[in-house]
PDB file of C-alpha atoms in Angstrom:
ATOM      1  CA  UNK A   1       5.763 -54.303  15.005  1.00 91.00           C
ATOM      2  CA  UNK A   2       8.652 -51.935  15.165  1.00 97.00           C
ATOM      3  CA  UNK A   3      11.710 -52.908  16.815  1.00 98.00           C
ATOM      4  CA  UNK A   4      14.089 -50.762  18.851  1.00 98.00           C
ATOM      5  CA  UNK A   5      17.873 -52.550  19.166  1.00 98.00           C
ATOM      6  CA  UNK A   6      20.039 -51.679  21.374  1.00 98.00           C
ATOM      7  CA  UNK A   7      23.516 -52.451  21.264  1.00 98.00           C
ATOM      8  CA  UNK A   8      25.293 -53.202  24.416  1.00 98.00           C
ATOM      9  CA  UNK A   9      23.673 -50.650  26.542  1.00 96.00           C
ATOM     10  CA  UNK A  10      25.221 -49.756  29.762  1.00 95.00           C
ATOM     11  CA  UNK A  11      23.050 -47.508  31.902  1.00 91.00           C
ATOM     12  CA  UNK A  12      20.068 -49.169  33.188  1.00 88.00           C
ATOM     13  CA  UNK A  13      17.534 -46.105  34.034  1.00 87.00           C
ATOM     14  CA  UNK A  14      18.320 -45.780  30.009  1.00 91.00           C
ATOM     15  CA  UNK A  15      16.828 -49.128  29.139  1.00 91.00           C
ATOM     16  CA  UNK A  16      14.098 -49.279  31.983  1.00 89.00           C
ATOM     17  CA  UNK A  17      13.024 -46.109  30.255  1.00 91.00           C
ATOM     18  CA  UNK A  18      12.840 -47.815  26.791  1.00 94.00           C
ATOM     19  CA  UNK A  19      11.374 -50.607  28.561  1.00 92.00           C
ATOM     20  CA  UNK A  20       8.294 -48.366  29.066  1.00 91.00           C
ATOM     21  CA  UNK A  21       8.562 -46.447  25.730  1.00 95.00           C
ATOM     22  CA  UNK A  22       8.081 -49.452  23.925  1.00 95.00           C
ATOM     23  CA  UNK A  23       4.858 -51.122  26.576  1.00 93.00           C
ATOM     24  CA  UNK A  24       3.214 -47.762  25.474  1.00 93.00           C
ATOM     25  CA  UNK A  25       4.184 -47.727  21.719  1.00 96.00           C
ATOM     26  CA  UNK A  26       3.987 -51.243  21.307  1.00 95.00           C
ATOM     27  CA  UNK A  27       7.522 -51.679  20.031  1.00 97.00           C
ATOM     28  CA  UNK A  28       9.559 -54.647  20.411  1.00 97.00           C
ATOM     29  CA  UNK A  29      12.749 -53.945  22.697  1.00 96.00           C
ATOM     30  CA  UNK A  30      16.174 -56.598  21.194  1.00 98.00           C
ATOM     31  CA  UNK A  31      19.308 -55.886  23.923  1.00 97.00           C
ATOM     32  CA  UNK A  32      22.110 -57.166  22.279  1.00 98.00           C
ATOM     33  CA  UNK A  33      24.858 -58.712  24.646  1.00 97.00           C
ATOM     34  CA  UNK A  34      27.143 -58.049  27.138  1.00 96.00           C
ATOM     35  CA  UNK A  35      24.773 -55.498  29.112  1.00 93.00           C
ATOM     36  CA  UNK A  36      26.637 -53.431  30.975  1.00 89.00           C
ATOM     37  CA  UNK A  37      24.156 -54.364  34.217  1.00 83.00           C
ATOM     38  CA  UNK A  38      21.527 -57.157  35.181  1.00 81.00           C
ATOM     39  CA  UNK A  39      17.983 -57.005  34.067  1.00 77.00           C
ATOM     40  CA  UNK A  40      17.103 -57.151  37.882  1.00 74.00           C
ATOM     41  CA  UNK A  41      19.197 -54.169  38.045  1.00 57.00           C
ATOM     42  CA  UNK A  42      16.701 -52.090  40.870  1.00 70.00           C
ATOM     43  CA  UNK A  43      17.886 -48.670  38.554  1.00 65.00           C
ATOM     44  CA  UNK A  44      16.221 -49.991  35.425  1.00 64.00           C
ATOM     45  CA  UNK A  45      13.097 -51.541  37.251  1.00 63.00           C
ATOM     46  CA  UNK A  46      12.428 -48.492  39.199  1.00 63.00           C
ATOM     47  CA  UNK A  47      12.498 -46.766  35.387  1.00 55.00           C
ATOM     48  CA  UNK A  48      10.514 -49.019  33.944  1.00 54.00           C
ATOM     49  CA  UNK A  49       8.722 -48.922  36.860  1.00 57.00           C
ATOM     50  CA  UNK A  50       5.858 -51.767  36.463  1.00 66.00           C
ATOM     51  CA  UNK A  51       5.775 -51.945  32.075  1.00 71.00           C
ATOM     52  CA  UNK A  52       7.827 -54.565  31.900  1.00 72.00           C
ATOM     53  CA  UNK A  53       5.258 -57.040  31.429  1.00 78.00           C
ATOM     54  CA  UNK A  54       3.800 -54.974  29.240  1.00 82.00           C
ATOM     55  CA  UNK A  55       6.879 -54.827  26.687  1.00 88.00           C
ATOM     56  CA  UNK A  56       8.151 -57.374  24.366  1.00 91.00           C
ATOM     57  CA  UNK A  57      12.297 -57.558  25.218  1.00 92.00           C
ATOM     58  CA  UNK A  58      14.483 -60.079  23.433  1.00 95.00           C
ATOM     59  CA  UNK A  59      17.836 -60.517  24.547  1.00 95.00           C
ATOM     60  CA  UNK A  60      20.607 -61.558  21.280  1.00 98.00           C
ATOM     61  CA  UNK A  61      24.314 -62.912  22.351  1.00 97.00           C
ATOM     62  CA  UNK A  62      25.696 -60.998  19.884  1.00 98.00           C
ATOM     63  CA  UNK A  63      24.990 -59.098  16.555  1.00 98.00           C
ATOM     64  CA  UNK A  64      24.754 -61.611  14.135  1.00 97.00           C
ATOM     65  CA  UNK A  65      21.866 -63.538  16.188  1.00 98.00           C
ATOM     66  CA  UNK A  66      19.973 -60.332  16.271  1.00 98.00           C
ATOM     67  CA  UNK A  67      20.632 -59.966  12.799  1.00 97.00           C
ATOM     68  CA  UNK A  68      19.658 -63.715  12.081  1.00 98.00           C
ATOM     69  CA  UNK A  69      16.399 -62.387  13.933  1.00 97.00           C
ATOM     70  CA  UNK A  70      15.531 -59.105  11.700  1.00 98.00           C
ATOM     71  CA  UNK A  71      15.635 -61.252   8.635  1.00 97.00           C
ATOM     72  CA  UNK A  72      13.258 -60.482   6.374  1.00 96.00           C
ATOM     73  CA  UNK A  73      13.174 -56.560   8.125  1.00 98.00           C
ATOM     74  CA  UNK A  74      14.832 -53.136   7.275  1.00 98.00           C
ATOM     75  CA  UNK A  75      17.201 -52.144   9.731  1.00 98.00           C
ATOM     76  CA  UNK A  76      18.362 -48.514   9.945  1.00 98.00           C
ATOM     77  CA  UNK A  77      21.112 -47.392  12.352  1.00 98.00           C
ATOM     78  CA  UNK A  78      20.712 -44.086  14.342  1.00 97.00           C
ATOM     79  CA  UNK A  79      24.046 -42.380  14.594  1.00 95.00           C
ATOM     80  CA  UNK A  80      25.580 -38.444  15.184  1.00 91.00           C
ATOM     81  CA  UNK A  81      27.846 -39.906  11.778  1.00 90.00           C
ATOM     82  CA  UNK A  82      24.420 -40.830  10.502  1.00 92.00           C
ATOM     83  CA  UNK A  83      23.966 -39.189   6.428  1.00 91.00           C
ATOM     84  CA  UNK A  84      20.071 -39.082   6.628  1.00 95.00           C
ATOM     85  CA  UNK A  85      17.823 -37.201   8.104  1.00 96.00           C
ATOM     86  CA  UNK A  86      15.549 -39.710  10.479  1.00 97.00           C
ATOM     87  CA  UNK A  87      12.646 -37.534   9.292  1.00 96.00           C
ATOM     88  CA  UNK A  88      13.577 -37.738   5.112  1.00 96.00           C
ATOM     89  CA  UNK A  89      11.889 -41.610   4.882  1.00 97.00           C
ATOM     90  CA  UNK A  90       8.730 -43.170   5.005  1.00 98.00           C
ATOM     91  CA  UNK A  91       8.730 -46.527   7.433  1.00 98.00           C
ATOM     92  CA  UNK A  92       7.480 -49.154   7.716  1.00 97.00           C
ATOM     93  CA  UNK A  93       5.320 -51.121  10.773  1.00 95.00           C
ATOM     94  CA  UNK A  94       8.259 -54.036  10.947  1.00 97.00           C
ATOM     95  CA  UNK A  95      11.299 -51.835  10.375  1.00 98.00           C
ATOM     96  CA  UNK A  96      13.794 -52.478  13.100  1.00 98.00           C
ATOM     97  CA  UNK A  97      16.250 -49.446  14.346  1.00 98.00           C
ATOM     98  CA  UNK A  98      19.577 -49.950  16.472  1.00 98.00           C
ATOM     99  CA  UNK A  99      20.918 -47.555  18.612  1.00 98.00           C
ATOM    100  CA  UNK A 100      24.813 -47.814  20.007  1.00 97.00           C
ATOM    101  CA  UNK A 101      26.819 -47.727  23.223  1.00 96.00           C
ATOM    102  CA  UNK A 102      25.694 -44.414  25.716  1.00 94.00           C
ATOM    103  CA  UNK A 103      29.350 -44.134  25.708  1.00 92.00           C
ATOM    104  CA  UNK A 104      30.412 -44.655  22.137  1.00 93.00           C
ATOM    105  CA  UNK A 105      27.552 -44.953  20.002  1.00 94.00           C
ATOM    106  CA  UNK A 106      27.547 -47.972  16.778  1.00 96.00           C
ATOM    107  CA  UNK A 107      31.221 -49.633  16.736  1.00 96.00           C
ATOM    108  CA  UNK A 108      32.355 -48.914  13.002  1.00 96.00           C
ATOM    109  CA  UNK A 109      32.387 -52.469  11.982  1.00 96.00           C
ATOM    110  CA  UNK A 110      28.648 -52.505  12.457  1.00 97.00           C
ATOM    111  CA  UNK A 111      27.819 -48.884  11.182  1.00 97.00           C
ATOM    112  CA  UNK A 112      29.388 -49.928   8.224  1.00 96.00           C
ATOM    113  CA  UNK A 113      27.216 -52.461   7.322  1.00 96.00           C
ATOM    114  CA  UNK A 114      24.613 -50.167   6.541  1.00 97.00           C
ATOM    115  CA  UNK A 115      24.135 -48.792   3.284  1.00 97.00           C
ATOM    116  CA  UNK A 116      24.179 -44.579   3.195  1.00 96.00           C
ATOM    117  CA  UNK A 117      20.776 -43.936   3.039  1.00 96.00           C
ATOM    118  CA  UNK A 118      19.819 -46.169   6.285  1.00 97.00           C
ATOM    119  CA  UNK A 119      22.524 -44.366   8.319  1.00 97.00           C
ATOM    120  CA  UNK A 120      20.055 -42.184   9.822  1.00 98.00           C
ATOM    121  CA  UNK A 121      20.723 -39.374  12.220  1.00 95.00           C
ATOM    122  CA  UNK A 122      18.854 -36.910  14.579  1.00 96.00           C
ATOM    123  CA  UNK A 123      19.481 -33.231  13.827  1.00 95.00           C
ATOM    124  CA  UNK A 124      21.382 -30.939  16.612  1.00 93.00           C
ATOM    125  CA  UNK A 125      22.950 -27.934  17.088  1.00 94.00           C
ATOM    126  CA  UNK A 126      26.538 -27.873  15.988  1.00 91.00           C
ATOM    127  CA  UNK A 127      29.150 -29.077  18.254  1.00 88.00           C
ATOM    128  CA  UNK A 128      27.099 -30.933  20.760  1.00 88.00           C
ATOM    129  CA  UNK A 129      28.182 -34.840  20.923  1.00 85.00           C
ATOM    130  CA  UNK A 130      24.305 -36.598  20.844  1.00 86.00           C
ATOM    131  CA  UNK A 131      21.391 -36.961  22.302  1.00 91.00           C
ATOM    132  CA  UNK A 132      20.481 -39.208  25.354  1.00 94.00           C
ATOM    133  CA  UNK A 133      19.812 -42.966  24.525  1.00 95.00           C
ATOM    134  CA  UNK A 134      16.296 -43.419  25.561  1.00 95.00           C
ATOM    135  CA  UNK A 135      15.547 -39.951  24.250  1.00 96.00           C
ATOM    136  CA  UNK A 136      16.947 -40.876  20.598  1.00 97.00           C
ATOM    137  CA  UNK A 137      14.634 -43.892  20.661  1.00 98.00           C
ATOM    138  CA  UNK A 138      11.635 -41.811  21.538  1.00 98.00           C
ATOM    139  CA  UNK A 139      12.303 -39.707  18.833  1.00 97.00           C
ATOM    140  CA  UNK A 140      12.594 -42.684  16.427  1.00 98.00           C
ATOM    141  CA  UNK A 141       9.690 -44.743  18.012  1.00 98.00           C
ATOM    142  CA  UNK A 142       7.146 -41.714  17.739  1.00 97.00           C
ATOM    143  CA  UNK A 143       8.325 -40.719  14.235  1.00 98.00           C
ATOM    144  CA  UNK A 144       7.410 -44.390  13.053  1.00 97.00           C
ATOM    145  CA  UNK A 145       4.216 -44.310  14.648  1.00 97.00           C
ATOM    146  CA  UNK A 146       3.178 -40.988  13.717  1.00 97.00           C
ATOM    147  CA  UNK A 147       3.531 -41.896  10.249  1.00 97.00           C
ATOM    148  CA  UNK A 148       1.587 -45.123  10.375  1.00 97.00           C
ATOM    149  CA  UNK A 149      -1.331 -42.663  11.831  1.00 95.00           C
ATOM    150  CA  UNK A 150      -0.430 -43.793  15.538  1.00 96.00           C
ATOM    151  CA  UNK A 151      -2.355 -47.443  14.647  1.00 92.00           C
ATOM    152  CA  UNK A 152      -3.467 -49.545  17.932  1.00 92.00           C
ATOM    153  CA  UNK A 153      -3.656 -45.724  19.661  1.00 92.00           C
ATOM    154  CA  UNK A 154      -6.016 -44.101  21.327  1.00 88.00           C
TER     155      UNK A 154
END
């Protein structure tokens, strides 16, 4: 199952939203510690609106526990500093893809630990700073599925 990380998010309509994108996609959602609100925060219920027991969601205290849980997985990073093109590689059902801060993206010391070519990024027009969060992992959740000929869909 594919699994969309997020690293210490901080706007909860954002993650309620993902919340649903992955009860309809069948992703698993990993929140990676400190959120920047509480999971009974009435924003990100009301956009998640009733999928939440539909969706998978692991919470990780920090990086290294969710990394302890991808073993085994590929891991890509999305990122505007991002070298590859999100649409330039063929994935996999388990790959795993983290997405950063609303308000600062990947922290260096983690975007650095991924090789070039798993540094992925989502192509804009010049000069505009990124893409909303839950948008990005639309994007990247759709992709995945599309190429695994949207399998469990109907």
């Amino acid at each position: 199952m594919t699994a969309i990380i997020l690293y210490q998010p901080e706007i909860p309509p954002n993650t309620g939203n993902i919340i649903r994108l992955c009860a309809n996609t069948g992703c698993e959602l990993h929140l990676i510690e400190p959120l920047g609100f509480d999971l009974s925060d009435k924003q990100l219920r009301r956009a998640g609106l009733d999928y939440h027991e539909y969706a998978k969601v692991t919470r990780h205290g920090d990086w290294q526990s969710c990394l302890a849980a991808m073993a085994g997985r590929r891991i890509f990073a999305l990122s505007t500093r991002g070298g590859q093109r999100y649409d330039t590689v063929r994935y996999r059902q388990d790959d795993a893809f983290v997405f950063g801060r609303e308000t600062a993206g990947l922290p260096e010391e983690i975007l650095g630990q991924f090789a070039p070519e798993q540094r992925l990024r989502l192509p804009m027009l010049p000069d505009q700073r990124s893409l909303n969060l839950s948008n990005a992992a639309a994007v990247m959740a759709f992709e995945v599925w599309r190429q695994l000929d949207f399998a469990g869909g109907r």
